[in-house]
Tab-separated table of C-alpha atoms in Angstrom:
chain	number	residue	atom	x	y	z
A	182	MET	CA	-10.356	-25.113	0.530
A	183	ALA	CA	-8.105	-22.403	-1.148
A	184	HIS	CA	-8.441	-18.702	0.713
A	185	GLN	CA	-7.704	-15.267	0.266
A	186	ALA	CA	-4.139	-14.566	1.250
A	187	HIS	CA	-3.667	-10.896	1.944
A	188	ALA	CA	-0.264	-10.073	0.586
A	189	MET	CA	2.192	-7.497	3.178
A	190	LEU	CA	1.601	-4.519	1.441
A	191	TYR	CA	-2.334	-3.314	0.664
A	192	SER	CA	-4.655	-1.469	-1.747
A	193	VAL	CA	-6.389	1.666	-0.905
A	194	ASP	CA	-10.887	1.506	-0.934
A	195	PRO	CA	-11.200	4.773	-2.918
A	196	SER	CA	-11.554	7.609	-1.771
A	197	PRO	CA	-13.074	11.344	-2.287
A	198	SER	CA	-9.696	12.471	-1.166
A	199	PRO	CA	-7.816	13.356	-4.136
A	200	LEU	CA	-10.881	14.205	-6.309
A	201	THR	CA	-11.749	17.168	-3.163
A	202	GLY	CA	-8.110	18.299	-2.885
A	203	ALA	CA	-7.452	18.752	-6.198
A	204	VAL	CA	-10.517	21.051	-6.291
A	205	ALA	CA	-9.854	22.617	-3.007
A	206	ALA	CA	-6.289	23.566	-4.707
A	207	LEU	CA	-8.370	24.818	-7.479
A	208	LEU	CA	-10.557	26.978	-5.681
A	209	MET	CA	-7.517	28.163	-3.441
A	210	THR	CA	-5.394	29.542	-6.412
A	211	SER	CA	-8.377	30.779	-8.401
A	212	GLY	CA	-9.870	32.731	-6.329
A	213	LEU	CA	-6.508	34.435	-4.596
A	214	ALA	CA	-6.337	35.781	-8.500
A	215	ILE	CA	-10.356	36.519	-8.139
A	216	SER	CA	-9.391	38.007	-4.692
A	217	MET	CA	-7.317	40.067	-5.905
A	218	HIS	CA	-8.824	41.631	-9.267
A	219	PHE	CA	-12.620	41.619	-7.687
A	220	HIS	CA	-12.042	42.822	-3.835
A	221	THR	CA	-14.131	39.030	-2.928
A	222	THR	CA	-13.100	36.100	-0.822
A	223	THR	CA	-15.834	33.654	-1.702
A	224	LEU	CA	-14.148	31.907	-3.943
A	225	MET	CA	-10.635	31.377	-2.111
A	226	SER	CA	-13.131	30.708	1.459
A	227	LEU	CA	-14.415	27.342	-0.191
A	228	GLY	CA	-11.400	26.095	-0.920
A	229	LEU	CA	-10.225	26.648	2.425
A	230	VAL	CA	-13.528	24.953	3.662
A	231	LEU	CA	-12.868	22.422	1.305
A	232	LEU	CA	-9.004	21.557	2.095
A	233	LEU	CA	-9.480	21.878	5.776
A	234	LEU	CA	-12.016	18.755	5.125
A	235	THR	CA	-9.714	16.888	2.973
A	236	MET	CA	-7.060	17.295	5.112
A	237	TYR	CA	-9.343	16.068	8.233
A	238	GLN	CA	-11.371	13.416	6.095
A	239	SER	CA	-7.625	11.799	4.921
A	240	SER	CA	-6.141	11.460	7.349
A	241	ARG	CA	-8.827	10.102	9.734
A	242	ASP	CA	-8.480	7.185	7.146
A	243	ILE	CA	-5.166	6.258	7.293
A	244	ILE	CA	-5.811	6.604	10.954
A	245	ARG	CA	-8.000	4.510	10.966
A	246	GLU	CA	-6.176	2.037	7.919
A	247	GLY	CA	-3.092	2.502	10.436
A	248	THR	CA	-4.390	2.069	14.092
A	249	PHE	CA	-6.894	0.597	14.286
A	250	GLN	CA	-6.986	-2.196	10.786
A	251	GLY	CA	-3.827	-2.712	11.555
A	252	HIS	CA	-2.844	-2.491	7.604
A	253	HIS	CA	0.328	-0.880	8.299
A	254	THR	CA	2.726	-3.663	7.924
A	255	PRO	CA	6.145	-3.362	8.611
A	256	PRO	CA	6.617	-3.363	4.600
A	257	VAL	CA	3.731	-0.868	4.734
A	258	GLN	CA	5.861	1.483	7.482
A	259	LYS	CA	8.858	1.184	5.247
A	260	GLY	CA	7.002	2.560	2.393
A	261	LEU	CA	5.654	5.323	3.959
A	262	ARG	CA	8.948	6.092	5.106
A	263	TYR	CA	10.759	6.531	1.946
A	264	GLY	CA	7.783	8.946	0.967
A	265	MET	CA	7.812	10.595	3.926
A	266	ILE	CA	11.704	11.740	3.063
A	267	LEU	CA	11.250	12.021	-0.858
A	268	PHE	CA	8.556	14.693	0.319
A	269	ILE	CA	10.974	16.315	2.994
A	270	THR	CA	13.702	16.167	0.178
A	271	SER	CA	11.083	18.204	-2.149
A	272	GLU	CA	10.512	20.810	0.253
A	273	VAL	CA	14.259	21.393	1.501
A	274	PHE	CA	15.364	21.943	-2.604
A	275	PHE	CA	11.593	24.533	-2.426
A	276	PHE	CA	13.414	26.638	-0.328
A	277	LEU	CA	16.796	26.098	-2.220
A	278	GLY	CA	15.262	27.689	-4.730
A	279	PHE	CA	14.455	31.454	-2.689
A	280	PHE	CA	18.007	31.058	-0.796
A	281	SER	CA	19.418	30.825	-4.604
A	282	ALA	CA	17.435	33.599	-5.265
A	283	PHE	CA	18.934	36.020	-3.129
A	284	TYR	CA	22.318	34.936	-3.935
A	285	HIS	CA	21.624	35.375	-6.959
A	286	SER	CA	21.001	39.297	-6.106
A	287	SER	CA	23.057	39.715	-3.707
A	288	LEU	CA	26.392	38.277	-4.649
A	289	ALA	CA	26.580	40.857	-7.662
A	290	PRO	CA	24.378	43.311	-6.652
A	291	THR	CA	23.158	45.755	-10.010
A	292	PRO	CA	23.781	49.232	-9.899
A	293	GLU	CA	19.593	49.639	-9.130
A	294	LEU	CA	20.138	48.760	-6.262
A	295	GLY	CA	23.157	50.492	-5.063
A	296	GLY	CA	25.854	48.104	-6.205
A	297	CYS	CA	25.707	46.983	-2.424
A	298	SER	CA	23.870	44.820	-0.592
A	299	PRO	CA	21.745	45.188	1.974
A	300	PRO	CA	20.783	48.039	-0.883
A	301	THR	CA	20.452	51.008	-0.740
A	302	GLY	CA	17.627	52.435	1.638
A	303	ILE	CA	17.079	49.082	3.277
A	304	THR	CA	17.693	49.343	7.108
A	305	THR	CA	18.217	45.667	7.937
A	306	LEU	CA	16.738	43.682	11.088
A	307	ASN	CA	19.796	42.907	13.714
A	308	PRO	CA	19.899	39.003	13.747
A	309	PHE	CA	21.328	39.138	17.196
A	310	GLU	CA	17.346	40.500	18.367
A	311	VAL	CA	14.364	38.300	17.510
A	312	PRO	CA	16.032	36.231	14.963
A	313	LEU	CA	18.036	34.905	17.050
A	314	LEU	CA	15.141	34.321	20.067
A	315	ASN	CA	13.600	32.653	17.084
A	316	THR	CA	16.754	30.326	16.762
A	317	ALA	CA	16.804	29.799	19.867
A	318	VAL	CA	12.638	28.499	20.243
A	319	LEU	CA	12.761	26.447	17.568
A	320	LEU	CA	16.136	24.582	18.778
A	321	ALA	CA	14.687	24.291	22.400
A	322	SER	CA	11.315	22.803	20.440
A	323	GLY	CA	13.862	20.153	18.846
A	324	VAL	CA	14.473	19.222	22.465
A	325	THR	CA	11.730	18.891	23.387
A	326	VAL	CA	10.287	16.630	20.306
A	327	THR	CA	13.648	14.557	21.211
A	328	SER	CA	11.946	14.156	24.606
A	329	ALA	CA	8.992	13.216	22.985
A	330	HIS	CA	9.873	10.664	20.986
A	331	HIS	CA	12.159	8.975	23.466
A	332	SER	CA	9.774	8.956	26.826
A	333	ILE	CA	6.760	7.408	23.249
A	334	MET	CA	9.395	4.929	22.761
A	335	GLU	CA	10.298	3.517	26.794
A	336	GLY	CA	6.558	3.559	27.202
A	337	GLN	CA	6.576	7.182	29.521
A	338	ARG	CA	2.715	8.701	28.839
A	339	LYS	CA	2.792	11.177	30.741
A	340	GLN	CA	6.070	12.809	29.757
A	341	ALA	CA	5.314	11.986	26.359
A	342	ILE	CA	2.301	14.302	26.713
A	343	GLN	CA	4.024	17.118	28.352
A	344	SER	CA	7.039	16.966	25.842
A	345	LEU	CA	4.712	16.943	23.033
A	346	THR	CA	2.886	19.807	24.157
A	347	LEU	CA	5.832	22.225	25.223
A	348	THR	CA	6.766	21.718	21.598
A	349	ILE	CA	3.662	22.912	20.398
A	350	LEU	CA	4.296	25.651	22.609
A	351	LEU	CA	7.295	26.568	21.208
A	352	GLY	CA	5.877	26.523	17.699
A	353	PHE	CA	3.199	29.070	18.504
A	354	TYR	CA	5.561	31.222	20.357
A	355	PHE	CA	7.916	31.330	17.345
A	356	THR	CA	5.128	32.166	14.811
A	357	ALA	CA	3.367	34.719	17.339
A	358	LEU	CA	6.680	35.564	17.546
A	359	GLN	CA	7.743	36.397	14.022
A	360	ALA	CA	4.273	37.722	12.978
A	361	MET	CA	5.538	40.807	14.849
A	362	GLU	CA	8.505	40.953	13.297
A	363	TYR	CA	6.879	41.172	9.865
A	364	TYR	CA	4.496	43.286	11.786
A	365	GLU	CA	7.500	45.515	13.271
A	366	ALA	CA	9.683	45.161	10.353
A	367	PRO	CA	11.166	48.801	8.790
A	368	PHE	CA	10.911	47.316	4.870
A	369	THR	CA	8.216	45.730	3.329
A	370	ILE	CA	7.948	42.335	0.231
A	371	ALA	CA	7.461	45.691	-1.833
A	372	ASP	CA	10.946	46.759	-1.041
A	373	GLY	CA	12.966	45.278	-4.204
A	374	VAL	CA	14.713	42.225	-4.600
A	375	TYR	CA	15.787	42.797	-1.291
A	376	GLY	CA	11.964	43.426	0.402
A	377	SER	CA	11.097	40.761	-1.955
A	378	THR	CA	13.461	37.578	-1.390
A	379	PHE	CA	13.210	38.383	2.550
A	380	PHE	CA	9.108	38.193	3.156
A	381	VAL	CA	8.971	35.160	0.437
A	382	ALA	CA	12.119	32.726	2.643
A	383	THR	CA	10.672	34.077	6.083
A	384	GLY	CA	7.625	33.890	4.767
A	385	PHE	CA	7.140	30.220	3.357
A	386	HIS	CA	9.629	29.416	6.610
A	387	GLY	CA	6.515	30.565	8.713
A	388	LEU	CA	4.016	28.886	6.788
A	389	HIS	CA	5.963	25.227	7.332
A	390	VAL	CA	6.273	25.976	10.507
A	391	ILE	CA	2.070	26.616	11.312
A	392	ILE	CA	2.267	23.012	9.465
A	393	GLY	CA	4.734	21.333	11.777
A	394	SER	CA	2.483	22.517	14.413
A	395	THR	CA	-0.467	21.318	13.691
A	396	PHE	CA	0.883	17.945	12.397
A	397	PHE	CA	2.430	17.889	16.222
A	398	ALA	CA	-1.313	18.457	17.453
A	399	ILE	CA	-2.973	16.268	15.911
A	400	CYS	CA	0.018	14.002	17.020
A	401	LEU	CA	-0.905	15.221	19.962
A	402	LEU	CA	-4.567	14.210	20.304
A	403	ARG	CA	-3.557	10.824	19.360
A	404	GLN	CA	-1.012	10.264	21.683
A	405	ALA	CA	-3.912	11.153	24.683
A	406	GLN	CA	-5.815	8.489	22.847
A	407	TYR	CA	-3.577	5.750	22.868
A	408	HIS	CA	-2.479	5.601	19.568
A	409	PHE	CA	0.925	5.097	19.181
A	410	THR	CA	2.727	2.068	20.875
A	411	SER	CA	6.133	2.313	21.714
A	412	ASP	CA	7.327	-0.040	17.956
A	413	HIS	CA	5.069	1.842	15.860
A	414	HIS	CA	4.300	4.923	15.839
A	415	PHE	CA	5.135	6.459	12.617
A	416	GLY	CA	2.709	9.564	12.392
A	417	PHE	CA	4.455	11.339	15.819
A	418	GLU	CA	8.000	10.386	13.642
A	419	ALA	CA	6.814	11.944	10.179
A	420	ALA	CA	6.138	14.812	11.988
A	421	ALA	CA	9.431	14.918	13.866
A	422	SER	CA	11.241	14.450	10.654
A	423	TYR	CA	9.515	17.930	8.898
A	424	SER	CA	10.405	19.803	12.197
A	425	HIS	CA	13.218	19.467	12.366
A	426	SER	CA	13.716	20.333	8.365
A	427	CYS	CA	12.221	23.194	9.320
A	428	LEU	CA	15.003	24.530	11.947
A	429	MET	CA	17.606	23.446	9.178
A	430	SER	CA	15.917	25.733	6.721
A	431	TYR	CA	15.421	28.390	9.334
A	432	ASP	CA	18.974	28.099	10.094
A	433	SER	CA	20.425	28.716	6.583
A	434	SER	CA	18.495	31.448	6.177
A	435	PHE	CA	19.732	33.042	9.461
A	436	THR	CA	23.456	33.043	8.391
A	437	SER	CA	22.084	33.815	4.994
A	438	LEU	CA	18.718	36.703	4.927
A	439	PHE	CA	19.386	37.549	8.353
A	440	THR	CA	23.245	38.520	8.590
A	441	ASP	CA	24.244	42.356	7.520
A	442	GLU	CA	26.632	41.962	4.539
A	443	ALA	CA	25.418	39.077	1.426
A	444	SER	CA	28.681	36.329	2.201
B	250	MET	CA	13.403	17.724	31.602
B	251	THR	CA	14.585	18.655	35.308
B	252	PHE	CA	14.928	22.210	35.991
B	253	PHE	CA	18.776	22.041	35.175
B	254	HIS	CA	17.556	20.655	31.280
B	255	VAL	CA	14.885	24.087	31.082
B	256	ILE	CA	17.996	25.818	32.244
B	257	GLN	CA	19.961	24.459	29.653
B	258	ILE	CA	17.168	25.658	26.473
B	259	PHE	CA	16.789	28.721	27.966
B	260	SER	CA	19.513	29.920	28.738
B	261	ILE	CA	19.630	31.541	24.931
B	262	TYR	CA	16.976	33.874	26.713
B	263	ILE	CA	18.999	34.283	29.443
B	264	TYR	CA	21.550	35.592	27.414
B	265	LEU	CA	19.550	38.122	25.688
B	266	PHE	CA	16.959	39.444	28.501
B	267	VAL	CA	19.785	40.091	31.416
B	268	VAL	CA	23.345	40.704	29.362
B	269	ARG	CA	21.490	42.203	26.220
B	270	PHE	CA	19.370	45.155	28.019
B	271	ASP	CA	18.233	47.755	25.107
B	272	PHE	CA	14.810	45.990	23.835
B	273	SER	CA	12.651	49.325	23.752
B	274	HIS	CA	11.810	49.456	19.845
B	275	LEU	CA	9.926	45.745	20.824
B	276	PHE	CA	8.161	48.382	23.118
B	277	ASN	CA	7.452	50.846	20.611
B	278	SER	CA	3.852	50.334	19.375
B	279	VAL	CA	2.628	50.555	22.881
B	280	ASP	CA	-0.656	51.410	21.786
B	281	HIS	CA	-1.413	48.380	19.684
B	282	TRP	CA	-2.078	44.639	20.807
B	283	THR	CA	1.998	43.880	20.263
B	284	ALA	CA	2.801	45.193	23.302
B	285	LEU	CA	1.974	42.833	25.339
B	286	PRO	CA	4.467	41.799	27.363
B	287	LYS	CA	7.313	39.912	24.683
B	288	ILE	CA	8.551	38.398	28.250
B	289	PRO	CA	9.333	34.738	26.686
B	290	LEU	CA	7.343	31.099	28.132
B	291	ALA	CA	10.611	30.360	30.543
B	292	ALA	CA	9.463	32.363	33.682
B	293	ALA	CA	5.271	29.764	32.995
B	294	ALA	CA	7.964	27.125	31.647
B	295	ILE	CA	10.175	27.504	35.076
B	296	THR	CA	7.310	27.565	37.351
B	297	PHE	CA	5.034	24.039	36.023
B	298	ALA	CA	8.878	22.192	35.126
B	299	PRO	CA	8.925	20.207	38.121
B	300	ILE	CA	5.698	18.598	36.557
B	301	GLY	CA	8.304	16.860	33.722
B	302	ARG	CA	10.345	15.242	36.930
B	303	PRO	CA	11.243	12.119	35.712
B	304	TYR	CA	8.737	9.097	38.078
B	305	ARG	CA	11.264	6.780	39.741
B	306	GLY	CA	8.593	5.062	42.180
B	307	HIS	CA	5.999	2.997	39.552
B	308	PHE	CA	1.736	3.468	39.164
B	309	SER	CA	-0.894	1.244	40.897
B	310	PRO	CA	-4.580	1.502	39.975
B	311	ALA	CA	-4.632	2.299	43.347
B	312	ARG	CA	-3.282	5.155	44.358
B	313	SER	CA	-4.150	7.081	40.908
B	314	ARG	CA	-7.723	6.495	41.772
B	315	VAL	CA	-9.092	9.889	41.665
B	316	THR	CA	-10.547	10.831	45.455
B	317	ALA	CA	-11.705	13.272	47.500
B	318	ARG	CA	-8.776	12.309	50.017
B	319	SER	CA	-6.053	12.508	46.932
B	320	LEU	CA	-7.558	15.876	45.730
B	321	SER	CA	-6.457	17.590	49.252
B	322	LEU	CA	-2.938	19.625	49.383
B	323	PRO	CA	-0.118	17.974	49.453
B	324	GLU	CA	1.208	18.719	53.491
B	325	TRP	CA	-2.717	17.892	54.515
B	326	ASN	CA	-1.923	14.240	52.513
B	327	ARG	CA	1.569	12.257	51.707
B	328	THR	CA	-1.033	9.713	48.985
B	329	SER	CA	0.772	12.445	46.638
B	330	THR	CA	4.477	12.736	46.529
B	331	ARG	CA	4.349	15.125	43.737
B	332	THR	CA	2.611	18.173	42.710
B	333	SER	CA	4.523	21.514	41.269
B	334	MET	CA	3.527	24.285	42.681
B	335	ALA	CA	0.785	25.396	39.707
B	336	ALA	CA	-0.833	22.311	41.003
B	337	ARG	CA	-0.215	23.479	44.581
B	338	LEU	CA	-1.851	27.071	43.430
B	339	LEU	CA	-4.881	25.793	41.606
B	340	LEU	CA	-5.772	23.730	44.211
B	341	ARG	CA	-5.739	26.717	46.448
B	342	THR	CA	-7.275	28.959	44.150
B	343	CYS	CA	-10.273	26.393	42.765
B	344	PRO	CA	-12.671	25.287	45.400
B	345	LEU	CA	-11.976	21.790	45.901
B	346	ARG	CA	-16.233	20.925	45.284
B	347	VAL	CA	-15.370	22.084	42.205
B	348	LEU	CA	-12.677	19.215	41.210
B	349	GLN	CA	-14.911	17.032	42.608
B	350	LEU	CA	-16.875	14.167	40.632
B	351	ARG	CA	-20.416	14.825	40.317
B	352	GLY	CA	-22.541	11.990	41.769
B	353	GLY	CA	-22.269	9.140	42.836
B	354	THR	CA	-19.691	7.631	39.661
B	355	ALA	CA	-16.827	5.273	40.092
B	356	ALA	CA	-13.508	7.126	39.304
B	357	ARG	CA	-12.085	5.323	36.760
B	358	PRO	CA	-8.193	4.529	36.785
B	359	LEU	CA	-5.955	7.428	35.656
B	360	GLN	CA	-3.405	5.750	34.826
B	361	ARG	CA	-4.425	2.480	32.127
B	362	ALA	CA	-2.999	-0.795	32.891
B	363	MET	CA	-0.417	-1.469	30.768
B	364	ALA	CA	2.075	-3.691	30.763
B	365	SER	CA	5.042	-1.029	30.346
B	366	ALA	CA	3.293	0.535	33.630
B	367	GLY	CA	4.085	3.838	32.028
B	368	GLY	CA	1.118	4.548	30.063
B	369	ILE	CA	1.922	4.011	26.374
B	370	PRO	CA	0.993	0.119	24.882
B	371	THR	CA	3.426	-2.238	22.971
B	372	ASP	CA	2.558	-4.169	19.852
B	373	GLU	CA	1.945	-6.565	21.421
B	374	GLU	CA	-0.431	-5.316	23.220
B	375	GLN	CA	-2.163	-2.946	21.299
B	376	ALA	CA	-1.410	-3.894	17.402
B	377	THR	CA	-4.444	-5.365	15.569
B	378	GLY	CA	-5.264	-7.205	11.761
B	379	LEU	CA	-2.261	-8.110	9.450
B	380	GLU	CA	0.685	-6.155	10.984
B	381	ARG	CA	-0.384	-8.557	14.454
B	382	ARG	CA	-0.671	-11.332	12.666
B	383	THR	CA	2.627	-10.710	10.814
B	384	LEU	CA	4.289	-9.328	13.993
B	385	GLN	CA	3.341	-12.790	15.378
B	386	ALA	CA	4.073	-14.905	12.961
B	387	LEU	CA	7.983	-13.375	12.535
B	388	LYS	CA	8.277	-13.734	16.859
B	389	GLN	CA	7.287	-17.295	15.956
B	390	GLY	CA	10.324	-17.325	13.287
B	391	LYS	CA	7.659	-18.058	10.618
B	392	ASP	CA	7.336	-15.724	7.820
B	393	PRO	CA	3.362	-16.179	6.691
B	394	TYR	CA	3.187	-12.870	4.384
B	395	SER	CA	6.962	-13.662	2.544
B	396	ILE	CA	8.540	-10.262	4.266
B	397	LEU	CA	11.503	-11.310	4.244
B	398	LYS	CA	13.695	-12.144	1.365
B	399	PRO	CA	13.739	-15.685	0.576
B	400	LYS	CA	16.194	-18.520	1.044
B	401	GLN	CA	18.667	-19.468	-1.448
B	402	TYR	CA	18.350	-23.130	-2.152
B	403	THR	CA	20.987	-24.634	-4.565
B	404	GLY	CA	18.250	-26.393	-6.641
B	405	THR	CA	20.164	-29.432	-7.127
B	406	LYS	CA	17.802	-32.866	-6.499
B	407	THR	CA	18.424	-33.332	-3.152
B	408	ASP	CA	18.733	-29.143	-2.553
B	409	PRO	CA	15.586	-28.233	-4.147
B	410	HIS	CA	13.772	-24.688	-3.833
B	411	ILE	CA	11.235	-24.582	-1.155
B	412	VAL	CA	8.946	-23.031	-2.493
B	413	PRO	CA	5.798	-22.093	-0.375
B	414	SER	CA	1.853	-22.167	-1.544
B	415	ILE	CA	-1.169	-21.899	-0.079
B	416	GLY	CA	-2.806	-24.115	-2.985
B	417	ASN	CA	-2.716	-26.752	-4.985
B	418	LYS	CA	-0.063	-25.386	-7.792
B	419	ARG	CA	1.486	-21.788	-8.154
B	420	LEU	CA	3.759	-19.522	-10.534
B	421	VAL	CA	7.372	-19.803	-11.141
B	422	GLY	CA	9.762	-17.424	-12.510
B	423	CYS	CA	13.211	-18.788	-12.432
B	424	LEU	CA	16.499	-16.268	-13.333
B	425	CYS	CA	18.426	-18.788	-14.653
B	426	GLU	CA	21.278	-16.509	-14.045
B	427	GLU	CA	22.250	-13.928	-12.776
B	428	ASP	CA	21.676	-10.439	-15.534
B	429	ASN	CA	19.414	-12.457	-17.006
B	430	THR	CA	16.943	-10.554	-19.054
B	431	ALA	CA	14.675	-13.651	-19.981
B	432	ILE	CA	12.563	-14.765	-17.161
B	433	VAL	CA	11.408	-19.050	-17.640
B	434	TRP	CA	7.957	-18.986	-16.073
B	435	PHE	CA	5.903	-21.949	-15.650
B	436	TRP	CA	3.332	-23.702	-12.853
B	437	LEU	CA	4.370	-25.475	-10.238
B	438	HIS	CA	2.249	-27.930	-9.013
B	439	GLU	CA	2.995	-30.560	-6.126
B	440	GLY	CA	4.390	-33.514	-5.315
B	441	GLU	CA	7.628	-34.286	-7.281
B	442	PRO	CA	9.630	-31.633	-7.884
B	443	GLN	CA	10.275	-30.164	-11.146
B	444	ARG	CA	13.108	-28.684	-13.001
B	445	CYS	CA	12.727	-25.609	-14.940
B	446	PRO	CA	12.573	-26.072	-18.865
B	447	GLU	CA	16.344	-23.514	-19.145
B	448	CYS	CA	18.622	-24.341	-16.400
B	449	GLY	CA	17.041	-27.746	-14.702
B	450	SER	CA	17.208	-26.190	-11.544
B	451	HIS	CA	14.386	-28.059	-9.135
B	452	TYR	CA	11.635	-26.525	-7.867
B	453	LYS	CA	9.049	-28.441	-4.708
B	454	LEU	CA	6.417	-27.174	-3.736
B	455	VAL	CA	5.538	-26.737	-0.194
B	456	HIS	CA	1.784	-26.506	1.282
B	457	HIS	CA	1.917	-23.540	4.219
B	458	GLU	CA	-0.789	-22.254	5.847
B	459	LEU	CA	-1.781	-18.436	6.503
B	460	PRO	CA	-2.255	-17.336	9.847
B	461	HIS	CA	-6.125	-16.083	10.341
């Protein structure tokens, strides 16, 4: 008797997450504008809560489909890999925009800036102090991520959990150091084009580090609950690829934004 | 990650905080919360690093059972061979009573018995659903879900294209020549091999079952 043939790919069941995510984005962006004009953060907070709920529910659904129901066959995994690579590529181009903005203004500085770069009146940060430490922290987290990955592949649970925890701690350490740098910086985002490009680029980068740490935290919870197998742990690989791309963008911003002369 | 690896990672920290002394500007805002010591976590990491020593023995359920005996300090009881300074500090500061299990509950083994013995399951143990069926079938050399590229046949009468099907007919689209833009579609029924109406290659329906 003929029976239903399951394809190697699967169609996802209907989900409210695209709608709630879109509504969350609307509420957050319009709420941000409202907060600037009317001094109330209600709308933005509502959007943020909805965003967090969407993140929680959609990732829970994906984990249920992949880990508990077994829908993530090898072709499906391949598709997920392609998706992550494309997304990371889009993030790279996102950062390239900010770097081009910086170079556009610094390679040919206008008379309004004093005809020099960094502009007149800006005391830049010494790149060999906290920025170098931040670079070291991110590089160390790259080492611990690789250690965690190899531990997972070789089936070593304890080492994997320890390396993953250390990675997350290093991410938090970077965020704390960057927050301290922001507080102590001698210039602000309002200080001409230098301040604008510096804080927008490093600010978005810091946000991406926070996102990476959150992703790893989810991976740590999943690893502790035995979700990952030694061959199939794409969630972890996606988090690792994302963090590595974050690290690369910090390395490039270190050489461009932080040095005293525009190269 | 051995102690040596930790030193490697934190060598930049050592350069910054030992070679370059002048960090006074970091401590300007003494009255603010940012005056928390900016000593890197290397100190803590070096303290806890020995936990990450590679374990060259093997885990067994009996040894990993949490009992009052195994929680005592290592110098009193040699059942535990891997302790770090941090673990010893914990055992010294917290009374043993606090760390024991309440009531008479049986202790779960700390380490699940995994085939890999490291604690992380393999696909063989844990894959489920469609993924499991796919992996099991591929291991046996079968491809019921058409994941791999189809085998090439010459399409002659003696070597027809084999078309697997779970029913008694299947749609076939024949791309008679490479780069053709028009595909020739026809139903292939079980029984005698049929020929493509355009190029004449032979196709034969073969029944195959999906794994349940």
